[in-house]
PDB file of C-alpha atoms in Angstrom:
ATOM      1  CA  UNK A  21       0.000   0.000   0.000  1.00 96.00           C
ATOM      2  CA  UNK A  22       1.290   3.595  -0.658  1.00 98.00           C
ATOM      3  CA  UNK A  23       1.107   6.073   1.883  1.00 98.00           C
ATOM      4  CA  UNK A  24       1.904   9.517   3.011  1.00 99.00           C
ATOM      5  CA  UNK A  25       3.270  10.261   6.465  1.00 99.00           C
ATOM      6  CA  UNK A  26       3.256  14.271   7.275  1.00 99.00           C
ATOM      7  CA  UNK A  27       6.311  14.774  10.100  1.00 98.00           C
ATOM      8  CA  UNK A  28       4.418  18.308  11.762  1.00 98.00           C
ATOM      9  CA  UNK A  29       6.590  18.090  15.067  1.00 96.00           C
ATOM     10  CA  UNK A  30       8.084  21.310  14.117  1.00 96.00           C
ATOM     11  CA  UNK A  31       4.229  23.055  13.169  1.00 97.00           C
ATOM     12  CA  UNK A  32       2.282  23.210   9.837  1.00 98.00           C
ATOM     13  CA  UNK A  33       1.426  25.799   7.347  1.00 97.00           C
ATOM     14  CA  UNK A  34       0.191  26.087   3.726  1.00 97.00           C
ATOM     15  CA  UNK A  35       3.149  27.233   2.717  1.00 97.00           C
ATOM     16  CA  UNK A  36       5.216  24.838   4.600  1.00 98.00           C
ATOM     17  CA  UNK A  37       2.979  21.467   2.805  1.00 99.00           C
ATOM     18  CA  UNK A  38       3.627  22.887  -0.332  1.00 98.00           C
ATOM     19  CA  UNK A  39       6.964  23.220  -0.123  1.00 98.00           C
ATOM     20  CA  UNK A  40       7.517  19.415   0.794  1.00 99.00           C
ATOM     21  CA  UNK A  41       5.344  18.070  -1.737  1.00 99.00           C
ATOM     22  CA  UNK A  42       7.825  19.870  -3.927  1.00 99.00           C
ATOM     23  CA  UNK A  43      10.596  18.810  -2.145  1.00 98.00           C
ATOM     24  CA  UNK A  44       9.186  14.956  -3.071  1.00 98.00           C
ATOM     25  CA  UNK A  45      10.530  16.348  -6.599  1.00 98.00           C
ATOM     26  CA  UNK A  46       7.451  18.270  -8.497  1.00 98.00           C
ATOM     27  CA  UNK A  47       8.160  20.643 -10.997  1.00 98.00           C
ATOM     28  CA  UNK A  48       6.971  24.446  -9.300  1.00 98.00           C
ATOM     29  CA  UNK A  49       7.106  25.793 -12.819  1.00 98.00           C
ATOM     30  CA  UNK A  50       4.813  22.986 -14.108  1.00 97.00           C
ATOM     31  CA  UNK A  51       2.378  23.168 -11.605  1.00 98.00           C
ATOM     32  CA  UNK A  52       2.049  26.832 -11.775  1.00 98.00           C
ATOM     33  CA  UNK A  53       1.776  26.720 -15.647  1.00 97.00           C
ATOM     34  CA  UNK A  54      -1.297  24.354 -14.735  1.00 97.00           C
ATOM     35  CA  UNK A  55      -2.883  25.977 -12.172  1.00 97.00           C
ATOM     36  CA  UNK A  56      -2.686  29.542 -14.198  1.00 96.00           C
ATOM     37  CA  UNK A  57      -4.485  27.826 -17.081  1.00 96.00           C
ATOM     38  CA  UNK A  58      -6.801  26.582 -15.108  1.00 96.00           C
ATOM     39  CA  UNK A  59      -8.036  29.407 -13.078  1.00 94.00           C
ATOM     40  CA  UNK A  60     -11.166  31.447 -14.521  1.00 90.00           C
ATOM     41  CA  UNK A  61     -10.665  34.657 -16.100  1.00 88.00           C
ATOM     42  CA  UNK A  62     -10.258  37.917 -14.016  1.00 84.00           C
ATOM     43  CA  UNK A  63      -8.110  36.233 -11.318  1.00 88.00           C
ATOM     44  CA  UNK A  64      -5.139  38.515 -10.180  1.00 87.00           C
ATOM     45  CA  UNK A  65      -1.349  37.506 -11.463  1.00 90.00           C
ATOM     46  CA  UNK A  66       0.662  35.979  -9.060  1.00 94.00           C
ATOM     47  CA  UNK A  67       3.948  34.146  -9.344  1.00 96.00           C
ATOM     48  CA  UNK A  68       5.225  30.647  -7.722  1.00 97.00           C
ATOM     49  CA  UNK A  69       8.345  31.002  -5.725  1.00 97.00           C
ATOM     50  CA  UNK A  70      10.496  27.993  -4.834  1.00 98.00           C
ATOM     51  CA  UNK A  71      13.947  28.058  -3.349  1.00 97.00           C
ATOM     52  CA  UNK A  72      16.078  25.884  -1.828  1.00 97.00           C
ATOM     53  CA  UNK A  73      16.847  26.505   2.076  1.00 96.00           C
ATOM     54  CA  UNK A  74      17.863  25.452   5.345  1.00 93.00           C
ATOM     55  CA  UNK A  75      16.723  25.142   9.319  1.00 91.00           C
ATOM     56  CA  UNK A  76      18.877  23.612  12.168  1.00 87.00           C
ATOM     57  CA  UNK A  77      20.962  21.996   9.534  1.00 89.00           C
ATOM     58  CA  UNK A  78      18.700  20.160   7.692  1.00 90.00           C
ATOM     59  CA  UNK A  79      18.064  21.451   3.754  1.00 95.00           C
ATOM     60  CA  UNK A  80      14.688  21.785   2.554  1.00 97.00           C
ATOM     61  CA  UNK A  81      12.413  23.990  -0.083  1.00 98.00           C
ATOM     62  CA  UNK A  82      10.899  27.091   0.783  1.00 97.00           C
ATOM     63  CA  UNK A  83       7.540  28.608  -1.008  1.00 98.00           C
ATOM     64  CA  UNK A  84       6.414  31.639  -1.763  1.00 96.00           C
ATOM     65  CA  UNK A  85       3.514  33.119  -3.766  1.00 94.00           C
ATOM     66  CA  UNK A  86       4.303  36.786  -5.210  1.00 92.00           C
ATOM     67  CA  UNK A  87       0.559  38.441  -5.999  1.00 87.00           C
ATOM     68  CA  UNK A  88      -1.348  41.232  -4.457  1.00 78.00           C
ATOM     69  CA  UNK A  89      -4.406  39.904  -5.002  1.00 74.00           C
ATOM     70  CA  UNK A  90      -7.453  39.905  -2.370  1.00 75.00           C
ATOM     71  CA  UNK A  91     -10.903  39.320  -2.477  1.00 76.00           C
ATOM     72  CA  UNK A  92     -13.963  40.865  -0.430  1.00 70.00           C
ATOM     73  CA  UNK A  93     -15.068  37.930   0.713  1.00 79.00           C
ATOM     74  CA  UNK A  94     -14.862  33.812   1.018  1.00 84.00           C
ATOM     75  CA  UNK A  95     -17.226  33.510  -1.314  1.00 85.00           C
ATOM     76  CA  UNK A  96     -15.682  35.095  -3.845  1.00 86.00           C
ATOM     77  CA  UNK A  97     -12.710  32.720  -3.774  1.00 89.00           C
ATOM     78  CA  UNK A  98     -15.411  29.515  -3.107  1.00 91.00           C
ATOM     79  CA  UNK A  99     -16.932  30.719  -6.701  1.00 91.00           C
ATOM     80  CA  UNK A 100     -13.074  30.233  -8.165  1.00 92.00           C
ATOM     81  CA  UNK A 101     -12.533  27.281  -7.286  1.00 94.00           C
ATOM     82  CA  UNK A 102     -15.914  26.179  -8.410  1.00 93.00           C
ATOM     83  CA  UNK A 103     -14.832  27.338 -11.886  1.00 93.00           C
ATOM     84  CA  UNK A 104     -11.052  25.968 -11.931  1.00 95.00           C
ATOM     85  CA  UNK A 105     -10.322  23.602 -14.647  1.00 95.00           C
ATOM     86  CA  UNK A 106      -9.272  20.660 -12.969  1.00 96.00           C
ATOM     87  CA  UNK A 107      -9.511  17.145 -11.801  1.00 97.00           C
ATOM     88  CA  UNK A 108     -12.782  17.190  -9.967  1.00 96.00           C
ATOM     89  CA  UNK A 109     -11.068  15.399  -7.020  1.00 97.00           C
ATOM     90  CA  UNK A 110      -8.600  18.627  -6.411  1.00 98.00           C
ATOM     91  CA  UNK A 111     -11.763  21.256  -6.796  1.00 97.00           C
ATOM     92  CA  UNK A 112     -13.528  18.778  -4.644  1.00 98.00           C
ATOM     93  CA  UNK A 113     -10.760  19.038  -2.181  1.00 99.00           C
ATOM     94  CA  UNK A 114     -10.039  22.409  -2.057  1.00 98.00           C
ATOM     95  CA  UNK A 115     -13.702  23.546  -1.976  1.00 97.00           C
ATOM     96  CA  UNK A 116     -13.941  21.355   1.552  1.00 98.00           C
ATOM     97  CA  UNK A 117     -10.417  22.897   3.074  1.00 98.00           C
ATOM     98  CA  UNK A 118     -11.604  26.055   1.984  1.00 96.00           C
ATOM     99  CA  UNK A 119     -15.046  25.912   3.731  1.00 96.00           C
ATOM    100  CA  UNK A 120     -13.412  24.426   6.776  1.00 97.00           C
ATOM    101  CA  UNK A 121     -11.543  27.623   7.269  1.00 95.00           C
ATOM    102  CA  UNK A 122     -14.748  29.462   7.007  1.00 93.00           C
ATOM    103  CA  UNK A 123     -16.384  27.375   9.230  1.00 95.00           C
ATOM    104  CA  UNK A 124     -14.245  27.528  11.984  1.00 95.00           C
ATOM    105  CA  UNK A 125     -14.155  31.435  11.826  1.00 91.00           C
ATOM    106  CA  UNK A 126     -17.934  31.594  11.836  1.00 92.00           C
ATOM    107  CA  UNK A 127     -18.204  29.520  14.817  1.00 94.00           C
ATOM    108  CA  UNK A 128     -15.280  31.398  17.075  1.00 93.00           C
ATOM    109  CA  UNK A 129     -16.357  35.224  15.834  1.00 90.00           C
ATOM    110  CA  UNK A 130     -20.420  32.883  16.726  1.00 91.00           C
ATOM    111  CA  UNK A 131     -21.668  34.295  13.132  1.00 90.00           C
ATOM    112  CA  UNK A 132     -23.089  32.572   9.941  1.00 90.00           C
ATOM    113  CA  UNK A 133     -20.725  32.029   7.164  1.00 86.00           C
ATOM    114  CA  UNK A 134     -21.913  33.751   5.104  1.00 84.00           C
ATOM    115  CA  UNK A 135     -20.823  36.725   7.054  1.00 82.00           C
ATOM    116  CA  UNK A 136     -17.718  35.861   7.167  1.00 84.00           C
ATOM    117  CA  UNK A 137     -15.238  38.360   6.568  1.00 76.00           C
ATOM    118  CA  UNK A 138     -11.128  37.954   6.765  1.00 65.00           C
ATOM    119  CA  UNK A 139      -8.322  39.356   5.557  1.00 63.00           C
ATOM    120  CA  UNK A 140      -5.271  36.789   5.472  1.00 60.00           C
ATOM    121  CA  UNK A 141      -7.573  33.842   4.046  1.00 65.00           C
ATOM    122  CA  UNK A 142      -8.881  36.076   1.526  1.00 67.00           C
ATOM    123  CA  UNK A 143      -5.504  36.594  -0.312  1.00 84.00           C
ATOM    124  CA  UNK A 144      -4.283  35.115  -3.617  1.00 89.00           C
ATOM    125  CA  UNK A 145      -1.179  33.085  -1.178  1.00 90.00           C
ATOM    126  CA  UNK A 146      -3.668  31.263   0.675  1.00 91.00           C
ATOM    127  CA  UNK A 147      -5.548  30.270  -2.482  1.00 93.00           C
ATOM    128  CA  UNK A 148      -2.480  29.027  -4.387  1.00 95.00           C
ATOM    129  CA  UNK A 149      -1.451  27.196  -0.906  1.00 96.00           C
ATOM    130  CA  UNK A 150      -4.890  25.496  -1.010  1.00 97.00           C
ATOM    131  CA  UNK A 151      -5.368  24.797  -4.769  1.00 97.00           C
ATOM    132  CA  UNK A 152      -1.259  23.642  -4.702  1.00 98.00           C
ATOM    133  CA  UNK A 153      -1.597  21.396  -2.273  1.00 98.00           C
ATOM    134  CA  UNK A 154      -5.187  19.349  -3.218  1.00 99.00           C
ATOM    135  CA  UNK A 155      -2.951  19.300  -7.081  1.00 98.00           C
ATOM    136  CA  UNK A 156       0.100  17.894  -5.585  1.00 99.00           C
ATOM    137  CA  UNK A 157      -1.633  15.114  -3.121  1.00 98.00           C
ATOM    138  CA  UNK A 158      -3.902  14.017  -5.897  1.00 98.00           C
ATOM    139  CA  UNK A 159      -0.871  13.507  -7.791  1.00 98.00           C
ATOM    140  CA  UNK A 160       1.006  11.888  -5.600  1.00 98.00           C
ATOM    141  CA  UNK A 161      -2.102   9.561  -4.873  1.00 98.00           C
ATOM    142  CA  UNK A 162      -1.019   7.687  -1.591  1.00 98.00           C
ATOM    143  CA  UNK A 163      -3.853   5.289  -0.879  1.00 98.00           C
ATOM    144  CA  UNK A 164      -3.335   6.455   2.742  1.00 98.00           C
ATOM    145  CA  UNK A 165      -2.099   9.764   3.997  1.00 99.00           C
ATOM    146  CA  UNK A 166      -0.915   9.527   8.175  1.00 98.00           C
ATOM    147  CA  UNK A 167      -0.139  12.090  10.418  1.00 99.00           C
ATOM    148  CA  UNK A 168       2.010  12.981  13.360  1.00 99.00           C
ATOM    149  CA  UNK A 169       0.574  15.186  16.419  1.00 98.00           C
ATOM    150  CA  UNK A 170       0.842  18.532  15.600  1.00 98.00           C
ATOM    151  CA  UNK A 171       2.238  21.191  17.539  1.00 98.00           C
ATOM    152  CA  UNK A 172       0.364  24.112  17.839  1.00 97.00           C
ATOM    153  CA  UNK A 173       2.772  26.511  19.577  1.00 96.00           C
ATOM    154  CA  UNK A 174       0.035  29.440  20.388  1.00 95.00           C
ATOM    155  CA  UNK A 175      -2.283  29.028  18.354  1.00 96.00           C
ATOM    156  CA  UNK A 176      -5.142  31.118  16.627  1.00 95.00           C
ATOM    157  CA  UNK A 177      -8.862  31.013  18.089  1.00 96.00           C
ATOM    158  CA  UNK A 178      -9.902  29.617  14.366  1.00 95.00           C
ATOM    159  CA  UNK A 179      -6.588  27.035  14.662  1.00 97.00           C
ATOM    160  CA  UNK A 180      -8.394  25.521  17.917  1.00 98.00           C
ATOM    161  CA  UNK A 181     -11.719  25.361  16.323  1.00 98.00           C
ATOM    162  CA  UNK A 182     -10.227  23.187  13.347  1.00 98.00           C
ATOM    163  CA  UNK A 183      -8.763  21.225  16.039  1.00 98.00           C
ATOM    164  CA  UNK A 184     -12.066  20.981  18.309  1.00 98.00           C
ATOM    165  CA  UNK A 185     -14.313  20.512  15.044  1.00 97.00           C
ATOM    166  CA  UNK A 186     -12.072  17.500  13.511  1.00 97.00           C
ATOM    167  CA  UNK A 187     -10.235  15.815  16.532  1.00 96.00           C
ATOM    168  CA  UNK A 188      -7.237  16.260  15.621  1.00 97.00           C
ATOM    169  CA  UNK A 189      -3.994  15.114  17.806  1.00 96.00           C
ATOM    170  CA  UNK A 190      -2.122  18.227  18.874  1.00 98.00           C
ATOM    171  CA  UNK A 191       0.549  19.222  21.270  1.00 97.00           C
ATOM    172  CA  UNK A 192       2.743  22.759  21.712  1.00 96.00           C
ATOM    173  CA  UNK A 193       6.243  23.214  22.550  1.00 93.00           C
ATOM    174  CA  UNK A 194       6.625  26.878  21.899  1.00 90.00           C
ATOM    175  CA  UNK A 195       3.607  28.350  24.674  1.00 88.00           C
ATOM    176  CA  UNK A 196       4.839  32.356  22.821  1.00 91.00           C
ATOM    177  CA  UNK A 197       4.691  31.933  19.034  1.00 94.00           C
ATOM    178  CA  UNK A 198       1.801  30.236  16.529  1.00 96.00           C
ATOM    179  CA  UNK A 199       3.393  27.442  15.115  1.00 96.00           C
ATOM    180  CA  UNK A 200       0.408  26.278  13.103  1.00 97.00           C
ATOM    181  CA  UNK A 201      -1.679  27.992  11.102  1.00 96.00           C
ATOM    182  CA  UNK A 202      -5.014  27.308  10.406  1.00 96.00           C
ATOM    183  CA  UNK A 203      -4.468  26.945   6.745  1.00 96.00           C
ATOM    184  CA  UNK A 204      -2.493  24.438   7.728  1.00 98.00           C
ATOM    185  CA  UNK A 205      -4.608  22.642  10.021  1.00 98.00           C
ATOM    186  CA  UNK A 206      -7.818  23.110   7.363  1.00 98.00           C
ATOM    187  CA  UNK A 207      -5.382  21.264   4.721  1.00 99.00           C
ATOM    188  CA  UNK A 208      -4.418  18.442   7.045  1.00 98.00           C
ATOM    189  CA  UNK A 209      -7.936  17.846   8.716  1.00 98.00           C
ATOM    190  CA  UNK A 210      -9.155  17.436   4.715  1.00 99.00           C
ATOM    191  CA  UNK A 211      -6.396  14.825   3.400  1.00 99.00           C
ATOM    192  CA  UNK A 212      -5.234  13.007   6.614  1.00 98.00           C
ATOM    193  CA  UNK A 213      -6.810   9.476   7.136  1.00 98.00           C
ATOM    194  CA  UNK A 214      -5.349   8.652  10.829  1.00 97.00           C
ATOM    195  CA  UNK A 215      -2.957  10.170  13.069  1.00 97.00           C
ATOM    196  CA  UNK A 216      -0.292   8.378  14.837  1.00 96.00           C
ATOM    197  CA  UNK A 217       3.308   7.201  14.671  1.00 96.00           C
ATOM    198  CA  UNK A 218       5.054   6.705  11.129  1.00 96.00           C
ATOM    199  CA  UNK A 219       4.311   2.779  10.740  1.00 95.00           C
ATOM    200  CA  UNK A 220       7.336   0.396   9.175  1.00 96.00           C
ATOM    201  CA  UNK A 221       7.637   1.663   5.973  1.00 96.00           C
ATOM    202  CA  UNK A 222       9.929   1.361   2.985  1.00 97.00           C
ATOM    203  CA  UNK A 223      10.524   4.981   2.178  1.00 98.00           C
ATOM    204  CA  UNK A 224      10.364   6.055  -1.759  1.00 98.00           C
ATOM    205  CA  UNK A 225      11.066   9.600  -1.389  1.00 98.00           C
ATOM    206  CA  UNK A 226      11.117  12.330   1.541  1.00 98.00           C
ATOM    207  CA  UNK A 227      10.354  16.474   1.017  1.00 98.00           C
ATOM    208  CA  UNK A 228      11.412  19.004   3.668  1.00 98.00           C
ATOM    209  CA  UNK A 229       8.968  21.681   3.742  1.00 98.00           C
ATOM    210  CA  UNK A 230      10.428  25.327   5.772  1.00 97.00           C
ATOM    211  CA  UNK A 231       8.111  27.874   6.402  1.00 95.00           C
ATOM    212  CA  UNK A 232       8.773  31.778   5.881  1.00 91.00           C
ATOM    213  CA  UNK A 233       7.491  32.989   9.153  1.00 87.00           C
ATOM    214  CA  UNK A 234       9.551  33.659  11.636  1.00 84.00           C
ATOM    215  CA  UNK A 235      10.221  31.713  14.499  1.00 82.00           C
ATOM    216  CA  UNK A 236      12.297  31.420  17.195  1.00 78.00           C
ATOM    217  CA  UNK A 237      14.446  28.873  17.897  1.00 82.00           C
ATOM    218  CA  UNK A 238      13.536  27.869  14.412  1.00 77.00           C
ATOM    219  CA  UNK A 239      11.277  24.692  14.198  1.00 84.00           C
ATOM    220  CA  UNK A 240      12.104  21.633  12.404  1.00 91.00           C
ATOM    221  CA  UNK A 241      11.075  21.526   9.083  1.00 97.00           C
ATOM    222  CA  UNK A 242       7.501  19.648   8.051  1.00 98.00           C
ATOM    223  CA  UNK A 243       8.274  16.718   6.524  1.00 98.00           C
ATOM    224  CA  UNK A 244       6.557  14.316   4.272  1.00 99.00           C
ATOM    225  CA  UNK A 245       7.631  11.290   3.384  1.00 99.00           C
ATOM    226  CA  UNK A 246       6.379   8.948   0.322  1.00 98.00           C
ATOM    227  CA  UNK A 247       6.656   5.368   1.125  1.00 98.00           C
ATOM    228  CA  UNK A 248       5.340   1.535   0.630  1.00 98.00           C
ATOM    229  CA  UNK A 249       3.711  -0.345   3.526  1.00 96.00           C
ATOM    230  CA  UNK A 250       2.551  -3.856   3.819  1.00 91.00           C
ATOM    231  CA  UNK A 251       0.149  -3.717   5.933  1.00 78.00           C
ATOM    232  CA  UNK A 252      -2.044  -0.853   7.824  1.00 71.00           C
TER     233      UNK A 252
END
């Protein structure tokens, strides 16, 4: 059986999941040749970053998305990826990580989603991280995806909802600074099938995903890790 086993001991972001599924060897410039063609007209330009980079040592890719693009609402970006051109199993995808995200702001600012109103989701970075990531799993196409407790660090009122809403396993080392974001967690609590230790498994390929914010000490990188099991 393949499987995917997300390492998020040192946090998890959009940015940081993309940036290991590239690090598993995906071309950047292909993907964002794909997912520019297959965005709807009238969408704002943005360009794919991807460097190579390093925490405590240990190399890894770093991603980020150049656009000044923002939208007045959710909903806006929900009608997007309605209209993308691809696989229905990536607009599937994203449309459910995307209304997780608006879900859990609804129910900590205790409005209807439809009124809900933010300003970092609603940015062309977070779209790309969402729409990126629902590409690059379904292309991968593990049969199982597994994944470590996450640490929080201090995390966001909306983070904890994600957590509360889908049960996932959590922990925080770093009580001062957000080390997950809930990008991050809305991605994870949409692909992951069980969380756990990384079973015995013959390991095909490994990506090292760094994020760009800011932390101190700097966390270990997120890391994914492709791999054959026989049994799970």
């Amino acid at each position: 059986m393949k499987i995917a086993y997300i390492n998020c001991a040192g946090g998890v972001a959009g940015d940081m999941i993309l940036a290991a599924l590239f690090g598993l060897g995906f071309s950047p410039e292909k993907v964002e040749k794909k997912i520019k063609a297959a965005l709807p007209p009238g969408c704002p330009d943005w360009k794919l970053l991807v460097k190579d980079s390093e925490v405590n040592h240990l190399p890894g890719k770093k991603v980020r998305i150049v656009g000044e693009g923002h939208w007045q609402s959710p909903s806006e970006m929900k009608k997007i990826i309605s209209g993308i051109g691809l696989a229905s199993k990536v607009k599937k995808l994203a449309g459910k990580i995307l209304q997780t995200l608006i879900t859990a702001e609804a129910r900590v600012h205790r409005i209807k989603t439809k009124d809900v109103h933010f300003h970092e989701i609603n940015s062309i970075d977070t779209l790309i991280d969402i729409l990126g990531a629902a590409y690059l799993l379904n292309e991968l196409s593990p049969e199982k995806i597994i994944c470590s407790a996450i640490n929080l660090g201090r995390p966001a009122p909306a983070t904890l909802e994600i957590v509360r809403m889908r049960h996932i396993t959590v922990f925080s080392s770093n009580p001062r600074q957000e080390m997950a974001t809930p990008t991050g967690l809305a991605i994870v609590a949409n692909v992951v099938d069980d969380f756990g230790d990384m079973p015995k498994v013959k390991i095909l390929g490994a990506g090292y995903g760094i994020g760009t914010k800011k932390i101190l000490p700097p966390p270990q990188p997120l890391i994914i890790i492709n791999g054959m099991v026989k049994n799970y």
